mmCIF file of C-alpha atoms and ligand atoms in Angstrom:
data_model
loop_
_atom_site.group_PDB
_atom_site.id
_atom_site.type_symbol
_atom_site.label_atom_id
_atom_site.label_comp_id
_atom_site.label_asym_id
_atom_site.label_seq_id
_atom_site.Cartn_x
_atom_site.Cartn_y
_atom_site.Cartn_z
ATOM 1 C CA MET A 1 18.075 -19.238 138.810
ATOM 2 C CA GLN A 2 16.023 -18.496 141.874
ATOM 3 C CA LYS A 3 18.595 -15.923 142.907
ATOM 4 C CA TYR A 4 18.721 -14.470 139.406
ATOM 5 C CA ASN A 5 14.963 -14.068 139.389
ATOM 6 C CA MET A 6 15.103 -12.449 142.764
ATOM 7 C CA ILE A 7 17.632 -9.926 141.552
ATOM 8 C CA ILE A 8 15.523 -9.051 138.542
ATOM 9 C CA THR A 9 12.521 -8.639 140.804
ATOM 10 C CA GLN A 10 14.523 -6.369 143.052
ATOM 11 C CA LEU A 11 15.607 -4.266 140.124
ATOM 12 C CA PHE A 12 12.076 -3.842 138.918
ATOM 13 C CA LYS A 13 10.197 -3.414 142.166
ATOM 14 C CA LYS A 14 11.149 -0.964 144.809
ATOM 15 C CA LYS A 15 9.433 0.622 147.718
ATOM 16 C CA ILE A 16 9.997 3.566 149.947
ATOM 17 C CA SER A 17 8.316 4.315 153.212
ATOM 18 C CA LEU A 18 8.098 6.831 155.954
ATOM 19 C CA PHE A 19 10.117 5.740 158.993
ATOM 20 C CA SER A 20 11.601 2.788 157.250
ATOM 21 C CA VAL A 21 15.215 3.682 156.677
ATOM 22 C CA ASN A 22 16.810 0.383 157.464
ATOM 23 C CA LEU A 23 20.452 0.633 156.573
ATOM 24 C CA TRP A 24 21.199 -2.952 157.450
ATOM 25 C CA LEU A 25 18.658 -4.199 154.982
ATOM 26 C CA VAL A 26 19.953 -1.877 152.285
ATOM 27 C CA ILE A 27 23.551 -2.924 152.887
ATOM 28 C CA SER A 28 22.763 -6.629 152.916
ATOM 29 C CA VAL A 29 20.747 -6.362 149.703
ATOM 30 C CA LEU A 30 23.656 -4.515 148.103
ATOM 31 C CA LEU A 31 26.184 -7.114 149.199
ATOM 32 C CA LEU A 32 23.943 -9.897 148.007
ATOM 33 C CA THR A 33 23.481 -8.417 144.569
ATOM 34 C CA ILE A 34 26.605 -6.439 143.683
ATOM 35 C CA THR A 35 28.329 -8.959 141.421
ATOM 36 C CA PRO A 36 25.537 -10.449 139.353
ATOM 37 C CA VAL A 37 23.532 -7.222 139.113
ATOM 38 C CA HIS A 38 26.138 -5.637 136.892
ATOM 39 C CA ALA A 39 25.826 -8.402 134.290
ATOM 40 C CA VAL A 40 22.043 -8.503 134.519
ATOM 41 C CA LYS A 41 21.837 -4.736 134.217
ATOM 42 C CA ASN A 42 23.891 -4.661 131.043
ATOM 43 C CA ASP A 43 21.742 -7.382 129.478
ATOM 44 C CA LEU A 44 18.553 -5.647 130.484
ATOM 45 C CA LYS A 45 19.697 -2.282 129.210
ATOM 46 C CA LYS A 46 19.926 -3.648 125.682
ATOM 47 C CA LEU A 47 16.294 -4.713 125.860
ATOM 48 C CA LEU A 48 15.037 -1.479 127.370
ATOM 49 C CA PRO A 49 14.388 1.870 125.695
ATOM 50 C CA PRO A 50 17.412 4.183 125.734
ATOM 51 C CA LEU A 51 17.420 6.964 128.330
ATOM 52 C CA GLN A 52 15.740 10.060 126.922
ATOM 53 C CA ILE A 53 14.324 13.323 128.216
ATOM 54 C CA HIS A 54 10.607 14.063 127.933
ATOM 55 C CA PRO A 55 9.406 17.613 127.331
ATOM 56 C CA LEU A 56 8.899 19.399 130.661
ATOM 57 C CA PRO A 57 5.183 19.404 131.590
ATOM 58 C CA ILE A 58 3.688 22.914 131.125
ATOM 59 C CA THR A 59 2.640 22.994 134.769
ATOM 60 C CA LEU A 60 6.246 22.562 135.937
ATOM 61 C CA ASN A 61 7.648 24.772 133.201
ATOM 62 C CA GLN A 62 5.535 27.613 134.575
ATOM 63 C CA TRP A 63 7.006 27.178 138.048
ATOM 64 C CA GLN A 64 9.597 29.812 138.916
ATOM 65 C CA ASN A 65 11.097 30.040 142.380
ATOM 66 C CA SER A 66 12.010 33.715 142.640
ATOM 67 C CA ASN A 67 13.776 33.372 146.014
ATOM 68 C CA ASN A 68 15.882 30.521 144.711
ATOM 69 C CA GLN A 69 15.387 28.329 147.774
ATOM 70 C CA GLY A 70 17.329 25.440 146.311
ATOM 71 C CA ASP A 71 16.428 21.781 146.122
ATOM 72 C CA TYR A 72 17.435 18.348 147.398
ATOM 73 C CA PHE A 73 17.922 16.741 144.010
ATOM 74 C CA GLU A 74 21.150 15.078 145.184
ATOM 75 C CA GLN A 75 18.997 12.900 147.490
ATOM 76 C CA ILE A 76 16.967 11.482 144.596
ATOM 77 C CA LYS A 77 17.881 8.035 143.379
ATOM 78 C CA PRO A 78 17.470 7.145 139.720
ATOM 79 C CA THR A 79 16.438 3.559 139.030
ATOM 80 C CA LEU A 80 17.686 1.208 136.338
ATOM 81 C CA ASP A 81 15.046 2.865 134.193
ATOM 82 C CA GLY A 82 16.194 6.378 134.967
ATOM 83 C CA TYR A 83 14.083 8.789 136.932
ATOM 84 C CA LEU A 84 10.496 7.869 137.759
ATOM 85 C CA ILE A 85 8.875 10.393 135.474
ATOM 86 C CA TRP A 86 5.299 10.523 134.179
ATOM 87 C CA SER A 87 4.980 11.574 130.573
ATOM 88 C CA GLU A 88 1.247 11.228 129.890
ATOM 89 C CA PHE A 89 -1.114 13.695 131.520
ATOM 90 C CA PRO A 90 -3.367 13.842 133.365
ATOM 91 C CA ILE A 91 -1.888 11.082 135.534
ATOM 92 C CA LYS A 92 -4.634 8.569 136.332
ATOM 93 C CA VAL A 93 -5.157 8.057 140.052
ATOM 94 C CA TYR A 94 -7.368 5.471 141.694
ATOM 95 C CA PHE A 95 -8.060 5.602 145.419
ATOM 96 C CA ASP A 96 -10.252 3.604 147.754
ATOM 97 C CA ARG A 97 -13.671 5.023 148.633
ATOM 98 C CA PRO A 98 -16.280 3.652 151.015
ATOM 99 C CA SER A 99 -19.104 1.800 149.282
ATOM 100 C CA ASN A 100 -21.614 3.705 151.421
ATOM 101 C CA PRO A 101 -20.155 7.228 151.918
ATOM 102 C CA ASP A 102 -23.390 8.660 153.357
ATOM 103 C CA ASP A 103 -23.528 6.145 156.167
ATOM 104 C CA THR A 104 -23.078 7.896 159.516
ATOM 105 C CA ALA A 105 -21.377 5.000 161.273
ATOM 106 C CA ALA A 106 -18.002 5.822 162.850
ATOM 107 C CA VAL A 107 -16.156 3.423 160.526
ATOM 108 C CA THR A 108 -17.495 5.209 157.480
ATOM 109 C CA ARG A 109 -16.763 8.636 158.944
ATOM 110 C CA ARG A 110 -13.164 7.559 159.452
ATOM 111 C CA PHE A 111 -13.019 6.260 155.903
ATOM 112 C CA ASN A 112 -14.415 9.575 154.620
ATOM 113 C CA GLN A 113 -11.699 11.458 156.527
ATOM 114 C CA TRP A 114 -9.105 9.292 154.806
ATOM 115 C CA VAL A 115 -10.678 10.054 151.402
ATOM 116 C CA THR A 116 -10.737 13.795 152.159
ATOM 117 C CA ALA A 117 -7.022 13.746 153.030
ATOM 118 C CA VAL A 118 -6.164 11.904 149.815
ATOM 119 C CA GLU A 119 -8.292 14.307 147.746
ATOM 120 C CA GLN A 120 -6.628 17.271 149.440
ATOM 121 C CA ALA A 121 -3.132 15.920 148.715
ATOM 122 C CA ILE A 122 -4.089 15.334 145.066
ATOM 123 C CA THR A 123 -5.446 18.904 144.817
ATOM 124 C CA GLU A 124 -2.195 20.300 146.232
ATOM 125 C CA TRP A 125 0.102 18.419 143.822
ATOM 126 C CA ASN A 126 -2.277 18.825 140.893
ATOM 127 C CA ILE A 127 -1.035 22.403 140.447
ATOM 128 C CA TYR A 128 2.359 21.036 139.414
ATOM 129 C CA LEU A 129 1.428 17.779 137.665
ATOM 130 C CA SER A 130 -2.140 17.234 136.510
ATOM 131 C CA MET A 131 -4.018 14.224 137.822
ATOM 132 C CA ILE A 132 -7.462 12.757 137.319
ATOM 133 C CA GLU A 133 -9.397 10.245 139.418
ATOM 134 C CA VAL A 134 -10.321 6.971 137.732
ATOM 135 C CA SER A 135 -12.737 4.411 139.166
ATOM 136 C CA ASP A 136 -10.934 1.336 137.867
ATOM 137 C CA PRO A 137 -7.608 0.496 139.557
ATOM 138 C CA ASN A 138 -6.585 -1.485 136.468
ATOM 139 C CA LEU A 139 -6.503 1.747 134.488
ATOM 140 C CA ALA A 140 -4.596 3.717 137.118
ATOM 141 C CA ASP A 141 -1.024 4.977 137.049
ATOM 142 C CA ILE A 142 -1.144 5.565 140.786
ATOM 143 C CA ILE A 143 -3.199 3.374 143.136
ATOM 144 C CA ILE A 144 -3.826 4.597 146.676
ATOM 145 C CA LYS A 145 -5.013 1.930 149.092
ATOM 146 C CA ARG A 146 -6.448 2.319 152.538
ATOM 147 C CA ASN A 147 -4.550 -0.362 154.382
ATOM 148 C CA ASP A 148 -1.466 -0.947 156.479
ATOM 149 C CA PRO A 149 1.758 -1.424 154.549
ATOM 150 C CA PRO A 150 3.194 -4.927 154.949
ATOM 151 C CA LEU A 151 5.850 -5.545 157.561
ATOM 152 C CA ASP A 152 9.269 -6.341 156.184
ATOM 153 C CA LYS A 153 10.998 -9.282 157.763
ATOM 154 C CA ASN A 154 14.510 -8.103 158.518
ATOM 155 C CA ILE A 155 17.371 -10.320 159.538
ATOM 156 C CA ASN A 156 19.959 -8.722 161.786
ATOM 157 C CA PRO A 157 23.212 -9.385 159.897
ATOM 158 C CA GLU A 158 25.235 -9.581 163.128
ATOM 159 C CA THR A 159 23.065 -11.967 165.104
ATOM 160 C CA GLY A 160 21.213 -13.702 162.281
ATOM 161 C CA GLN A 161 18.049 -13.163 164.282
ATOM 162 C CA LEU A 162 14.773 -12.056 162.784
ATOM 163 C CA GLN A 163 14.194 -8.477 163.894
ATOM 164 C CA ILE A 164 10.761 -7.402 165.000
ATOM 165 C CA PRO A 165 9.678 -5.039 162.259
ATOM 166 C CA ARG A 166 8.396 -1.603 163.023
ATOM 167 C CA ALA A 167 4.789 -0.950 162.118
ATOM 168 C CA ARG A 168 4.541 1.470 159.235
ATOM 169 C CA THR A 169 1.831 3.916 158.457
ATOM 170 C CA ALA A 170 2.504 4.645 154.799
ATOM 171 C CA GLN A 171 4.503 3.237 151.935
ATOM 172 C CA THR A 172 4.928 3.701 148.195
ATOM 173 C CA ARG A 173 6.241 1.111 145.781
ATOM 174 C CA TYR A 174 6.622 0.877 142.022
ATOM 175 C CA GLU A 175 6.545 -1.745 139.357
ATOM 176 C CA PHE A 176 7.488 -1.560 135.707
ATOM 177 C CA TYR A 177 5.451 -3.060 132.899
ATOM 178 C CA ILE A 178 5.400 -3.100 129.134
ATOM 179 C CA LYS A 179 2.357 -2.120 127.095
ATOM 180 C CA ASN A 180 2.220 -1.574 123.327
ATOM 181 C CA LYS A 181 6.001 -2.076 123.234
ATOM 182 C CA GLN A 182 6.526 0.859 125.558
ATOM 183 C CA LEU A 183 7.914 0.856 129.075
ATOM 184 C CA PHE A 184 5.674 2.209 131.853
ATOM 185 C CA HIS A 185 5.495 2.223 135.622
ATOM 186 C CA GLN A 186 2.724 1.961 138.164
ATOM 187 C CA MET A 187 2.891 3.307 141.687
ATOM 188 C CA THR A 188 1.030 1.828 144.638
ATOM 189 C CA ILE A 189 0.627 3.847 147.807
ATOM 190 C CA GLN A 190 -0.654 2.322 151.022
ATOM 191 C CA ILE A 191 -1.859 4.644 153.758
ATOM 192 C CA SER A 192 -2.941 3.214 157.067
ATOM 193 C CA PRO A 193 -6.535 3.669 158.235
ATOM 194 C CA ARG A 194 -5.138 4.057 161.755
ATOM 195 C CA LEU A 195 -3.666 7.500 161.131
ATOM 196 C CA GLY A 196 -5.233 10.584 162.689
ATOM 197 C CA GLU A 197 -6.628 13.374 160.519
ATOM 198 C CA LEU A 198 -3.533 15.610 160.429
ATOM 199 C CA SER A 199 -1.120 12.716 159.904
ATOM 200 C CA LEU A 200 -3.343 11.382 157.126
ATOM 201 C CA LEU A 201 -2.921 14.541 155.088
ATOM 202 C CA SER A 202 0.832 14.768 155.621
ATOM 203 C CA ALA A 203 1.264 11.065 154.812
ATOM 204 C CA ALA A 204 -0.849 11.378 151.651
ATOM 205 C CA ARG A 205 1.052 14.505 150.580
ATOM 206 C CA HIS A 206 4.426 12.857 151.286
ATOM 207 C CA GLU A 207 3.661 9.543 149.559
ATOM 208 C CA LEU A 208 2.108 11.249 146.554
ATOM 209 C CA GLY A 209 5.364 13.200 146.223
ATOM 210 C CA HIS A 210 7.180 9.856 145.936
ATOM 211 C CA ALA A 211 4.626 8.556 143.433
ATOM 212 C CA LEU A 212 5.067 11.665 141.274
ATOM 213 C CA GLY A 213 8.791 10.997 141.031
ATOM 214 C CA ILE A 214 10.525 12.321 144.146
ATOM 215 C CA TRP A 215 12.188 8.971 144.938
ATOM 216 C CA GLY A 216 14.193 10.100 147.931
ATOM 217 C CA HIS A 217 13.918 12.291 150.987
ATOM 218 C CA SER A 218 14.688 15.837 151.969
ATOM 219 C CA LEU A 219 16.911 16.477 154.979
ATOM 220 C CA GLN A 220 14.983 19.636 155.914
ATOM 221 C CA GLU A 221 11.857 19.296 158.012
ATOM 222 C CA THR A 222 10.208 22.219 156.226
ATOM 223 C CA ASP A 223 9.785 20.050 153.108
ATOM 224 C CA ALA A 224 6.853 17.681 152.513
ATOM 225 C CA LEU A 225 9.363 14.984 151.562
ATOM 226 C CA TYR A 226 11.315 15.216 154.824
ATOM 227 C CA PHE A 227 12.350 11.702 155.796
ATOM 228 C CA SER A 228 10.492 11.611 159.094
ATOM 229 C CA GLN A 229 7.119 12.670 160.404
ATOM 230 C CA VAL A 230 7.049 15.984 162.235
ATOM 231 C CA GLY A 231 4.615 17.449 164.742
ATOM 232 C CA ASN A 232 3.519 20.260 162.492
ATOM 233 C CA PRO A 233 3.613 18.858 158.945
ATOM 234 C CA PRO A 234 4.661 21.422 156.330
ATOM 235 C CA PRO A 235 2.817 22.063 153.069
ATOM 236 C CA ILE A 236 4.507 21.352 149.735
ATOM 237 C CA SER A 237 7.552 23.632 149.778
ATOM 238 C CA PRO A 238 9.304 25.539 146.971
ATOM 239 C CA ARG A 239 12.226 23.136 147.517
ATOM 240 C CA ASP A 240 9.892 20.169 146.895
ATOM 241 C CA ILE A 241 8.834 21.700 143.580
ATOM 242 C CA ASN A 242 12.356 22.774 142.601
ATOM 243 C CA THR A 243 13.373 19.150 143.141
ATOM 244 C CA LEU A 244 10.375 17.805 141.213
ATOM 245 C CA LYS A 245 11.126 20.140 138.300
ATOM 246 C CA LYS A 246 14.767 19.061 138.187
ATOM 247 C CA ILE A 247 13.688 15.394 138.192
ATOM 248 C CA TYR A 248 11.432 16.005 135.195
ATOM 249 C CA GLU A 249 14.398 17.481 133.329
ATOM 250 C CA GLN A 250 16.268 14.157 133.637
ATOM 251 C CA PRO A 251 16.368 11.228 131.209
ATOM 252 C CA THR A 252 14.243 8.127 131.712
ATOM 253 C CA ARG A 253 13.416 4.907 129.889
ATOM 254 C CA LEU A 254 9.787 5.235 130.994
ATOM 255 C CA GLY A 255 7.250 6.293 128.409
ATOM 256 C CA TRP A 256 9.592 5.479 125.509
ATOM 257 C CA PRO A 257 9.291 2.615 123.005
ATOM 258 C CA LEU A 258 11.434 -0.512 123.374
ATOM 259 C CA PRO A 259 14.234 -0.869 120.834
ATOM 260 C CA SER A 260 13.177 -3.000 117.874
ATOM 261 C CA GLN A 261 14.685 -6.491 118.142
ATOM 262 C CA SER A 262 16.242 -7.666 114.930
HETATM 263 ZN ZN1 LIG B 301 9.093 8.821 152.272
#
C-alpha cells in the first residue's frame, strides 16, 4: 500500500528544475513504477474529468509569428491530467515580499532585487497570459518563494551509494487538487536568494514559463526555456510563445468538472 500511495503521489506531484536533468533518477522511477502505474492510471482516469480543450486565451489568440520561427512543442510532456493549462484568468500569483521594503539594510536590498526580478518576469509573460498579484498564498494559482529548492537524495543505481546532490537555484513543481468538483492545479516556484541580479531575472522568467504550462525544455539557447543557464540570458522568444500557444490548444483535465459518480 505504501508503494501504491507513493506511485499516486508521483503521478500527482512533479517538479522540474534548472540544471537538474538526472537521467538515472528518471530511469529508476520509471522502472519502479511501470507495471502498477498502468492499472492505477486506468482507475484514476475514470474518476477524473475527460480530456477537453479550453478556448484559446485572447492574449495567445492574438499572437502571430510572422517569421514562422517554429516551436519546441515535441519537448513538452503532458501529465496524467493532460497539459498543464490555466483556464481562469487572470492567473493569481503570490510572491514573497520583504516585510520592511523601505529598510536600507543590505539584506532587504537583496530581497528587493529578487522582488523586482519576479515582477519583471511577470510583466514579460503577462502579455501572453494575464496574471494578477494576490497577497494570500492560499488563494494563489502560482506561488513564488524566495528560498533554495530542496536537494533531492539520489541513489546511484550502479553502486547503490547516495550521490551528493547538486545545489539548485530554481525549481518549479505542481500539485493537483479538487475544488467544487473541478480539477485544478497549483504551481510552486522556488528561486534562490543567492542568485545574482541577472540570473534572478532569467531564473524567474524560465520558471514562470514552466508554471504557465511549458513543462519541458527547449534545446536552443536563444529560448527562455533552454534547459541550462547561459551567460547572456535571452528574453522570451517567439519560439517560447509558439510553444505556449500550441500547449494551450491541447486537451487537459484541468479546469473541467469531475464526472458524476452514479
Ligand atoms: Zn527548467
